[in-house]
Coordinates of C-alpha atoms and ligand atoms in Angstrom, one line a residue:
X1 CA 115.3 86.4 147.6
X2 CA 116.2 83.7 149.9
X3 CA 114.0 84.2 153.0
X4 CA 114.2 82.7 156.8
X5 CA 110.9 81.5 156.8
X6 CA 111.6 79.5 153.7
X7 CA 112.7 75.5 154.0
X8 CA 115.8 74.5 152.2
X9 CA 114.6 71.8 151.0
X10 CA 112.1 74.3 149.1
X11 CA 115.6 75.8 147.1
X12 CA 117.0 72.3 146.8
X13 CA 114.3 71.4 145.2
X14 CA 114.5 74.3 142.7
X15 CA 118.4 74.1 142.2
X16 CA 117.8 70.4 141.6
X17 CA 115.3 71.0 138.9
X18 CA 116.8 74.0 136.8
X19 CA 120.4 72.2 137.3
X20 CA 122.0 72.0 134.4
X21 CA 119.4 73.9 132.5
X22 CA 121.9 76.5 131.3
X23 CA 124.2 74.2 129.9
X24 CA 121.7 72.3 127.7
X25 CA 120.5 75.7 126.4
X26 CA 121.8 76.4 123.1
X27 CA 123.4 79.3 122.6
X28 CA 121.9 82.4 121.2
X29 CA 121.2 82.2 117.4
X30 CA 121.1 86.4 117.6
X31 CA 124.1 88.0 118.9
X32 CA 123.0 91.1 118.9
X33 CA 126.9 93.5 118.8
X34 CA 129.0 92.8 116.0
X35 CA 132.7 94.9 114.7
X36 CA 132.6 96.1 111.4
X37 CA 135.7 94.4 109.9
X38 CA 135.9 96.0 106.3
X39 CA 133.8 98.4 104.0
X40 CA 134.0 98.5 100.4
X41 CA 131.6 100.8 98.8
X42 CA 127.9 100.1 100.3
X43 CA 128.9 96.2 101.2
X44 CA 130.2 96.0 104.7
X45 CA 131.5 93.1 106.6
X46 CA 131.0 92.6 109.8
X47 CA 132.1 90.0 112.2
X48 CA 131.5 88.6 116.0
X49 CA 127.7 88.9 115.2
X50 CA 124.7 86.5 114.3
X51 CA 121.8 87.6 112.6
X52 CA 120.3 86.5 110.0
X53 CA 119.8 87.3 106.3
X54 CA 117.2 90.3 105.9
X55 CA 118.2 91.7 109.5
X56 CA 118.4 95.5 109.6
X57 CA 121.1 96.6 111.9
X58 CA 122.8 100.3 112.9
X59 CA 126.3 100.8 112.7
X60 CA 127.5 103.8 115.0
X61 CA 129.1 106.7 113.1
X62 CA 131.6 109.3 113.8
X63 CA 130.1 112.9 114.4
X64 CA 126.9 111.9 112.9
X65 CA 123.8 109.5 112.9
X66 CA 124.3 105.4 112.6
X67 CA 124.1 104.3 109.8
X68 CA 121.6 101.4 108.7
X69 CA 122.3 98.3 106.9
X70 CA 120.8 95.1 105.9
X71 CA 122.1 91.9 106.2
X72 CA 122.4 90.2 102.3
X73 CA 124.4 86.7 102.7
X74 CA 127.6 85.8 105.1
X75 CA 131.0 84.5 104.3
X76 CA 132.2 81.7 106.9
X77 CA 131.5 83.4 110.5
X78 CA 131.5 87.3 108.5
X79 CA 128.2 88.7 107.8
X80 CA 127.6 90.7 104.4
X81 CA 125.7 94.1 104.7
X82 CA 124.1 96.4 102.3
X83 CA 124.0 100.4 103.3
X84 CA 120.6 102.3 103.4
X85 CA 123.2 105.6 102.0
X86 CA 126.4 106.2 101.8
X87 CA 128.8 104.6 104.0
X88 CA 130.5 107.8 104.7
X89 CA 131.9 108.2 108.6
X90 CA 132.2 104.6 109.8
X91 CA 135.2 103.8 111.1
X92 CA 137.1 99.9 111.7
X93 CA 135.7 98.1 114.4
X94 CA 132.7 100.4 114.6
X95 CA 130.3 98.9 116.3
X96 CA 127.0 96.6 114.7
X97 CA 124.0 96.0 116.1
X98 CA 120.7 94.2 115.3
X99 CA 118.0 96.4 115.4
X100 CA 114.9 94.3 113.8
X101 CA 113.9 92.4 111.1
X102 CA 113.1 94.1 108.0
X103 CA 110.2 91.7 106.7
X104 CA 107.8 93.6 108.1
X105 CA 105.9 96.6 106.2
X106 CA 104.1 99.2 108.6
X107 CA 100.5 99.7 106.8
X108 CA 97.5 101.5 107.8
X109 CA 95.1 104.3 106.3
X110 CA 97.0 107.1 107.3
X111 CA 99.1 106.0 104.2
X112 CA 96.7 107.8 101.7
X113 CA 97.7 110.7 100.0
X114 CA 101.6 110.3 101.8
X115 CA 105.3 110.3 99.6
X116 CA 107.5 107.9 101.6
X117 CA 111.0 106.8 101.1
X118 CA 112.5 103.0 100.5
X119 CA 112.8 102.3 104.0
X120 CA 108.8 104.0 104.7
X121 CA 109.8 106.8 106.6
X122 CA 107.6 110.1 105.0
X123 CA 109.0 112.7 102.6
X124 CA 106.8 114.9 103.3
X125 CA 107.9 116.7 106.5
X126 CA 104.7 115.5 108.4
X127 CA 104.5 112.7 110.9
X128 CA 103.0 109.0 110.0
X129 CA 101.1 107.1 112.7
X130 CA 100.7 103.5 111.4
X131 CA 99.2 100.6 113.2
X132 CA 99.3 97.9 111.1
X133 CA 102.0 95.2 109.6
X134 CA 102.2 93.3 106.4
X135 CA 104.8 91.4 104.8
X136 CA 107.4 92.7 102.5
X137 CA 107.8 90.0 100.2
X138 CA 104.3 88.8 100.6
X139 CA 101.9 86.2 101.8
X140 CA 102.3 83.3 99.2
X141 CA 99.2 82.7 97.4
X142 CA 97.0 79.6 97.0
X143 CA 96.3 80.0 92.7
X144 CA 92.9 78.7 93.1
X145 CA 91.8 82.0 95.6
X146 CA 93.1 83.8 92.4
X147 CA 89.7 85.1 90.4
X148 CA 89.7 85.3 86.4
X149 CA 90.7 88.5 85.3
X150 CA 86.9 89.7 83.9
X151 CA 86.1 93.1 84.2
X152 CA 87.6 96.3 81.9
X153 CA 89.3 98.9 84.1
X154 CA 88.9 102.6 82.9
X155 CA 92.5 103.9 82.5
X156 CA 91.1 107.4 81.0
X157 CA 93.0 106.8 78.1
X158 CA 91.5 106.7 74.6
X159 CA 93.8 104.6 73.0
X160 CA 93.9 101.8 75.6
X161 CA 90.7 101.9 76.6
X162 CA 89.9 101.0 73.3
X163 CA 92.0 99.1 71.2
X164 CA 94.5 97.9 74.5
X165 CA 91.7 97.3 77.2
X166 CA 93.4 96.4 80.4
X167 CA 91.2 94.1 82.9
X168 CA 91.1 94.7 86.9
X169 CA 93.7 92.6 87.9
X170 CA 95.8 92.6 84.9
X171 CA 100.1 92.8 84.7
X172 CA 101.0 95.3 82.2
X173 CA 104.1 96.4 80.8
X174 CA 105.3 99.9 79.4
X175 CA 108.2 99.6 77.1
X176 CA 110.2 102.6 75.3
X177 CA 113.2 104.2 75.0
X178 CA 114.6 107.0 77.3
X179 CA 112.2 110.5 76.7
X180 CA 109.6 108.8 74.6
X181 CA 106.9 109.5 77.5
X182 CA 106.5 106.3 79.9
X183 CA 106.5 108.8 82.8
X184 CA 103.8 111.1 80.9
X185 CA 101.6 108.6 80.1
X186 CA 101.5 106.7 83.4
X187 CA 101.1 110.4 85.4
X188 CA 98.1 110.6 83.1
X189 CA 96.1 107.0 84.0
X190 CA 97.5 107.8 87.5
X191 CA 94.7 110.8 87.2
X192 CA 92.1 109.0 85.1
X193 CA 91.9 105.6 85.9
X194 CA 88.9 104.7 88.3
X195 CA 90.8 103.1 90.6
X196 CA 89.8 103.6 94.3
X197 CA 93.4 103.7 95.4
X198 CA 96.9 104.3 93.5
X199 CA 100.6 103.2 94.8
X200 CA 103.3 105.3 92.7
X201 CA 106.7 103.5 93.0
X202 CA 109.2 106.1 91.3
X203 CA 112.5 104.0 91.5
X204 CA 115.8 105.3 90.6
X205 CA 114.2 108.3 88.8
X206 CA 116.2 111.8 88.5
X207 CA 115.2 113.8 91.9
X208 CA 113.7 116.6 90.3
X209 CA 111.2 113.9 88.6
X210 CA 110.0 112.9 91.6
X211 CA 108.6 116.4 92.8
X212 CA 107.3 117.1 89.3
X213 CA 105.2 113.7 88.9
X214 CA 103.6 114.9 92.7
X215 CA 103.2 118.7 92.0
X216 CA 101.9 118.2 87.9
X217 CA 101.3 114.8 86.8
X218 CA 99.2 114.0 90.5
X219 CA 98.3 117.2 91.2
X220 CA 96.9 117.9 94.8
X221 CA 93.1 115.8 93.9
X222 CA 95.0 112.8 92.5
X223 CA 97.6 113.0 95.6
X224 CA 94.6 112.3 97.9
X225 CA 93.9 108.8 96.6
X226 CA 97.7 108.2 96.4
X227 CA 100.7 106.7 98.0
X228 CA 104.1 107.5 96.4
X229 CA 107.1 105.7 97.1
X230 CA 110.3 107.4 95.8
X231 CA 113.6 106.5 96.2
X232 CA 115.4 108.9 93.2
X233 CA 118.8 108.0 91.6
X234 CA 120.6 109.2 94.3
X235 CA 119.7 107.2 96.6
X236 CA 121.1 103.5 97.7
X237 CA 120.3 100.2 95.6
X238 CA 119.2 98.5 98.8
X239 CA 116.7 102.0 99.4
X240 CA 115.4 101.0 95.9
X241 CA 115.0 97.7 96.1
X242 CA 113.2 97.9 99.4
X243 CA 111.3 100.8 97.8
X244 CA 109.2 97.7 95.2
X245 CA 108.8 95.8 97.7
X246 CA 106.9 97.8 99.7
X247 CA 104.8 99.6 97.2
X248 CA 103.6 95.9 96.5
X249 CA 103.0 95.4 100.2
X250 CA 101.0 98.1 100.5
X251 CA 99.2 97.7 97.5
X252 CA 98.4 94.1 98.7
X253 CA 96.9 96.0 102.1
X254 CA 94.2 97.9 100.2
X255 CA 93.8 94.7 98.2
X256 CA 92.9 92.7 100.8
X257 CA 90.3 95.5 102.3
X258 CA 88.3 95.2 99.0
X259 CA 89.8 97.8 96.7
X260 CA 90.4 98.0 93.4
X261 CA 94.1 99.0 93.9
X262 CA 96.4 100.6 90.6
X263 CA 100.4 99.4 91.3
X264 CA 102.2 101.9 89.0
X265 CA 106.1 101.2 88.8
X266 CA 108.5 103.4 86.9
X267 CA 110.7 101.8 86.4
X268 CA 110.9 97.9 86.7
X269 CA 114.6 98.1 84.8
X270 CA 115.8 100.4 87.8
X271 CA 114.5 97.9 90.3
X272 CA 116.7 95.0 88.3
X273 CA 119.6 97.4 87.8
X274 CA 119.4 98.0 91.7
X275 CA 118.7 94.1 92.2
X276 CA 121.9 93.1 90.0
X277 CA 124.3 95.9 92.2
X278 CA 122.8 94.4 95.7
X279 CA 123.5 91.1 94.6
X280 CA 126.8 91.5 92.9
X281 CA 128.6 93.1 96.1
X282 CA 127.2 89.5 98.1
X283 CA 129.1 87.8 95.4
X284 CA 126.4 86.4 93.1
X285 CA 127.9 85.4 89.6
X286 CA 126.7 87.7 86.5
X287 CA 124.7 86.0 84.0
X288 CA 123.1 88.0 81.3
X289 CA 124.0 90.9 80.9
X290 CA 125.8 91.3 83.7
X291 CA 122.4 90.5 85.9
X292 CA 122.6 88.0 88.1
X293 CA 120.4 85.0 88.7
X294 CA 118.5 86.7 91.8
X295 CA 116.7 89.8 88.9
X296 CA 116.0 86.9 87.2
X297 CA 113.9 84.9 89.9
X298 CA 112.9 88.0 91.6
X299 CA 111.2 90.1 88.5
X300 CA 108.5 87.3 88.2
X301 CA 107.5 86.7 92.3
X302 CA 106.9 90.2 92.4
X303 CA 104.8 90.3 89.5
X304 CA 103.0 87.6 90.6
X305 CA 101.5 89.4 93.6
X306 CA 99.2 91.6 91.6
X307 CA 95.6 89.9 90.3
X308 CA 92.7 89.4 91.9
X309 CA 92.2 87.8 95.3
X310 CA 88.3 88.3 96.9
X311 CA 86.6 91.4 95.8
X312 CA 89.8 93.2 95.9
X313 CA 92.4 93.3 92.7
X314 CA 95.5 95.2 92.0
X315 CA 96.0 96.0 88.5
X316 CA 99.9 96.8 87.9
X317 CA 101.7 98.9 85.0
X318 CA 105.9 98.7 85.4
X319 CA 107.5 100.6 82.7
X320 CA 110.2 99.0 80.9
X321 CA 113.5 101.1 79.4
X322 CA 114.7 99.4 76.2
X323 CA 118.0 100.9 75.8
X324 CA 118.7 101.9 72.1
X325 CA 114.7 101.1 71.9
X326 CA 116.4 97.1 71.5
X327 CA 113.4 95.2 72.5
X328 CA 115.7 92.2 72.5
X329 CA 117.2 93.4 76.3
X330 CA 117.4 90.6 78.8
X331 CA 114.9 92.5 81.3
X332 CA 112.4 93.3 78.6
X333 CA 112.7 90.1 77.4
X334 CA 111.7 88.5 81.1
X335 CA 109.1 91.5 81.2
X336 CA 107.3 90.3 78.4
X337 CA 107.3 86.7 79.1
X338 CA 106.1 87.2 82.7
X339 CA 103.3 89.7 81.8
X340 CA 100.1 89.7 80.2
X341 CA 100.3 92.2 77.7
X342 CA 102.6 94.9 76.6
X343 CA 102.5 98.8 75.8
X344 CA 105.1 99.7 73.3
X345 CA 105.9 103.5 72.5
X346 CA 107.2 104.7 69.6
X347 CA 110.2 107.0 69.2
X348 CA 109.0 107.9 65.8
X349 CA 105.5 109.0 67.1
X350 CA 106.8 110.8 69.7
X351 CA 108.9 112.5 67.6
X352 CA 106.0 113.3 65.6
X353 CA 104.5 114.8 68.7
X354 CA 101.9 112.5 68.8
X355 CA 101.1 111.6 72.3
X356 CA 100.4 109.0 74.4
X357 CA 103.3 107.6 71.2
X358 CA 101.5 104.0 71.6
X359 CA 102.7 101.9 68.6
X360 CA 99.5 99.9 68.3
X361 CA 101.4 97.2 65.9
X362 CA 103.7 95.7 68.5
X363 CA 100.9 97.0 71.4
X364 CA 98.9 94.1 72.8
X365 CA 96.9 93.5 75.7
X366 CA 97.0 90.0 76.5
X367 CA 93.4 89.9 78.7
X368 CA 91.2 91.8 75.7
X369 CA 89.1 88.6 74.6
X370 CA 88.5 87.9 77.6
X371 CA 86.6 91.1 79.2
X372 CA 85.3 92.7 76.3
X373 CA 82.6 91.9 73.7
X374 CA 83.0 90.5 70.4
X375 CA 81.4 93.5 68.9
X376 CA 84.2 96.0 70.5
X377 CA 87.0 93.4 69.6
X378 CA 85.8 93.9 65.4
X379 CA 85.7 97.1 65.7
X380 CA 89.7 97.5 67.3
X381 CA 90.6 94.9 64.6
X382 CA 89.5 97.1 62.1
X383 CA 90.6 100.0 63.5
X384 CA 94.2 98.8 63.9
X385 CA 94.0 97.2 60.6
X386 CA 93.5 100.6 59.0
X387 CA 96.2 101.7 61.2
X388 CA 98.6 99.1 60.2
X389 CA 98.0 99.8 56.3
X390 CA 99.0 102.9 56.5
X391 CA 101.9 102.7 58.4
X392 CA 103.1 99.7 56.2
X393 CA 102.6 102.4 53.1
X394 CA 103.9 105.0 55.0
X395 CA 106.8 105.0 52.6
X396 CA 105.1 104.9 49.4
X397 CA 102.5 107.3 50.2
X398 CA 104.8 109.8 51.8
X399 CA 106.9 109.9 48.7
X400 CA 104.0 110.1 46.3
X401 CA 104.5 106.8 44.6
X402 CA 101.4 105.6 45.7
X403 CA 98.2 106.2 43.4
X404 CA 94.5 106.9 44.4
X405 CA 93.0 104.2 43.2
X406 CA 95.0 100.9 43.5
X407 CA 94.4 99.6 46.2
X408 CA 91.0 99.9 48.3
X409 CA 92.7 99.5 51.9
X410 CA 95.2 101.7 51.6
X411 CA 92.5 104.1 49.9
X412 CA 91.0 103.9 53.2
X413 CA 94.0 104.0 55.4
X414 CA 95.0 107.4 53.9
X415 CA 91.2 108.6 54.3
X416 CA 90.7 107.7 58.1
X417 CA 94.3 108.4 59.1
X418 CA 93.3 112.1 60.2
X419 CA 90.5 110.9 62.5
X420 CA 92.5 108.0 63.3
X421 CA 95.4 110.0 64.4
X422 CA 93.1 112.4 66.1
X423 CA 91.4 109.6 68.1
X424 CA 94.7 108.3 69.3
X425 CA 96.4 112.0 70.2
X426 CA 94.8 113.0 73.4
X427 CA 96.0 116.1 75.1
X428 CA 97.7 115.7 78.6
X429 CA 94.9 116.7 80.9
X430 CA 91.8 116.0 79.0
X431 CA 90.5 112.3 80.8
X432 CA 88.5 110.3 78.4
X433 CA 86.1 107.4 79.9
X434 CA 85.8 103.3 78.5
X435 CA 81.9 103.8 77.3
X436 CA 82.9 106.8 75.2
X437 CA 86.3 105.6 73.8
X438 CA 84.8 102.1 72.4
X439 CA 81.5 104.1 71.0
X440 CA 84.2 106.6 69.3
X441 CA 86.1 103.6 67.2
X442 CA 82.9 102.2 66.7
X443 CA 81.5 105.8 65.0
X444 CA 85.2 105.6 62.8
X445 CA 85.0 102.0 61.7
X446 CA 81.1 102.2 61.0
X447 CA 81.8 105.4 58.7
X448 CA 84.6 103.5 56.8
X449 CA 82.0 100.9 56.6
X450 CA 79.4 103.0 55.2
X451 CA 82.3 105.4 52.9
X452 CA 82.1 105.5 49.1
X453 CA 80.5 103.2 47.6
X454 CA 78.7 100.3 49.3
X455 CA 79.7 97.3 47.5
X456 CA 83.0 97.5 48.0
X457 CA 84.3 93.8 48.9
X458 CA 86.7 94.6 51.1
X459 CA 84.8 97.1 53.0
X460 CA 81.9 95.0 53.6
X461 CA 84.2 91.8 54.3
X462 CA 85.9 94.1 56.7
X463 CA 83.0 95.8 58.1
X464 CA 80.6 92.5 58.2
X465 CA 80.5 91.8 61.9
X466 CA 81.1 95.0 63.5
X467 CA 78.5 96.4 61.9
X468 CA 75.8 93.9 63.4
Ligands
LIG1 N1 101.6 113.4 76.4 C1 102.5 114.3 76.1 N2 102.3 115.5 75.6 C2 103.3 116.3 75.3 N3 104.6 116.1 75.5 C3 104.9 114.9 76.0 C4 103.9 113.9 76.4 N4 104.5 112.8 76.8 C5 105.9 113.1 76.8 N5 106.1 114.3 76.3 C6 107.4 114.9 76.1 O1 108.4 114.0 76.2 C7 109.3 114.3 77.3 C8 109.8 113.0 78.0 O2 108.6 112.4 78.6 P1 108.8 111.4 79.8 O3 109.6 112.0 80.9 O4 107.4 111.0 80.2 O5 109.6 110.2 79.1 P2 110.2 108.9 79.8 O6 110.0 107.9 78.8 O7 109.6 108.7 81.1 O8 111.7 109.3 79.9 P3 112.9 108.6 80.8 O9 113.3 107.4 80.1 O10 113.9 109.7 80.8 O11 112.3 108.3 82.1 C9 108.6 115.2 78.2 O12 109.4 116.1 78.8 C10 107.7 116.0 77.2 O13 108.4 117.0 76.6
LIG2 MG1 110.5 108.5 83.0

């Protein structure tokens, strides 16, 4: 305010200095009101505004709540937006406007034992007070703070435990057919495992999955050391995309505080189904399989955020759907390649009824040699050896063409199957523990050692190490 008591020459002095000042500032990178110019499913185009890509904006609605979008990519001067639901209500030349960026994930302890959706807002009628961020897409990381995967981690179940150890830090994939019992098995290691912390990312999953993974496969004890992120079939491909990204985030929280954290995704297909529809409607070409390049680059940076970093290690399981169980599918295919080690049920063990259905034959955990002993590793190479014989015969002994007799392995494949078989079936809530698991296939293979008559060669050519 100009005052009397002021001199002039005080304001000249100030005009003279900030003259010109506006016109050499640039002009606004973020404008923050845009009109929504067309609408086409759940891409919307808006125009008059600046933001820039990843920018969450509302979009004001007719007789009910904005809507939120995200920017994905711009045409010329239009920008492209992707709809957190249905773009039901909005009207031409609605109104746009930038509310925030959306690289930012809120974290915090109060996470524990909480179901959120995509966009982190809780599911669970209860309110969340978090005072932390972290970023969505993640802090790029130097690969020499990266530790050697080294250490066993207990899943609680039998069969991987033993013959398809997983390490503390270790990418794992679950592949199988619809209904073969990905969601089973992973609600059972979600109980088991001796993690200190698990993030649940349930991604395009049927709604009432969702409710049944939290009221029977988590169960109010294994809720408590839980986060659950679901965003159910229902819901939009940007909700589920966003939904990945932040269970990594948040797993990469607890990570960094010390904990061994457990990154359970069901299902990583879903996320590159959801990843090919976002990036179709910005106008990305198809190019296998109708996915476009983006699942394709995508799949393996988020992957690459689990490991090791300090004392703290996220171990991650992402289930895989092979359609028509083709194992040959372009996202299984980059799945495998980018992981160290793959689960593989079996339709024909399920059918069987014989659960977890793990086909150990096409099973293999890549990290094995490296964090268990050389006398555990005979003993699962026997094992799966007696395993593989018989299933190889399955034919010939199920028809009764084979005869006692003619061959010693198979002899010994059609003995220990029924303890095999037992060893592998383990009922849904019955936990099993690493210690016990490797001293149980040790007690089968030393017994097929010491079975019939001693100077069998292939028994003791078999048996020589593992029984040191
Ligand atoms: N360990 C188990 N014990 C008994 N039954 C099981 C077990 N695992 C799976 N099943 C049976 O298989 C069915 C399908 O299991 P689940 O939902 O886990 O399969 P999925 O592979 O996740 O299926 P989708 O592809 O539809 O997601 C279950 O409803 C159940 O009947
Ligand atoms: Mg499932």
């Amino acid at each position: 305010m100009v005052t009397e008591t002021m001199p002039q020459s005080h304001f000249a002095q100030v005009e003279k200095r900030f003259a010109g000042l506006a016109a050499g500032v640039p002009d606004s990178q973020i404008s923050a009101f845009g009109k929504l110019v067309k609408a086409v499913g759940g891409r919307l185009e808006v125009s008059g505004l600046k933001a820039g890509v990843g920018a969450r904006c509302t979009i004001t609605r007719q007789g009910t709540t904005p809507l939120t979008a995200e920017v994905i990519g711009f045409e010329g001067d239009r920008l492209l937006l992707a709809c957190e639901e249905a773009a039901t209500g909005v009207t031409p030349g609605a109104e746009v406007r930038v509310e925030a960026s959306s690289d930012q994930v809120l974290v915090g302890d109060a996470l524990l034992g909480r179901v959120l959706d995509g966009a982190g807002r809780p599911l669970d009628d209860r309110g969340l007070f978090l005072n932390d961020n972290y970023p969505l897409r993640g802090k790029p990381l130097n690969p020499m703070d990266r530790s050697p995967i080294s250490e066993p981690l207990d899943t609680g179940v039998r069969a991987i435990n033993s013959l398809l150890t997983v390490g503390r830090g270790q990418r794992i994939g679950l592949f199988a057919g619809s209904g073969v019992g990905k969601s089973t098995l992973l609600g059972m290691i979600t109980r088991f495992s001796s993690a200190d912390v698990v993030v649940v990312c349930l991604v395009g999953e049927r709604g009432r999955e969702v409710k049944e993974f939290i009221d029977d496969s988590l169960g109010e004890d294994g809720l408590k050391r839980a986060i659950v992120i679901a965003t159910p079939a229902d819901t939009s491909p940007l909700m589920r995309v966003s939904g990945c990204w932040r269970a990594t985030a948040i797993a990469e929280y607890y990570r960094d505080l010390g904990l061994n954290v457990l990154l359970l995704m069901d299902s990583l297909t879903r996320f590159a189904q959801a990843q090919r529809e976002l990036s179709l409607s910005a106008g990305e070409p198809p190019v296998s399989k109708g996915y476009t390049p983006s699942v394709f680059s995508l799949i393996p940076n988020m992957i690459e955020r689990a490991g090791i970093v300090g004392s703290g290690s996220i171990t991650s399981i992402y289930t895989v759907l092979v359609e028509g169980d083709d194992l040959q599918d372009p996202i299984a295919d980059l799945a495998r390649a980018s992981l160290d080690g793959h689960i593989v049920l079996s339709r024909l063990m399920a059918d069987a009824g014989i659960y977890p259905a793990i086909d150990l034959e096409k099973s293999v955990s890549r990290s094995m040699l490296q964090i268990t002993t050389p006398e555990h590793q005979q003993h699962a190479r026997v094992f799966r050896e007696l395993l593989v014989t018989y299933e190889q015969n399955k034919d010939l002994i199920s028809l009764g063409a084979y005869r006692n007799g003619s061959d010693e392995k198979i002899d010994a494949a059609i003995a220990f199957r029924e303890p095999i078989m037992a060893f592998i079936n383990q009922p849904l809530n019955s936990a099993s523990n690493f210690t016990s698991d490797i001293e149980a296939i040790k007690e089968i293979v030393l017994s097929f050692g010491r079975g019939g008559d001693n100077t069998s060669n292939t028994r003791a050519e078999l048996v020589h190490d593992a029984a040191q």
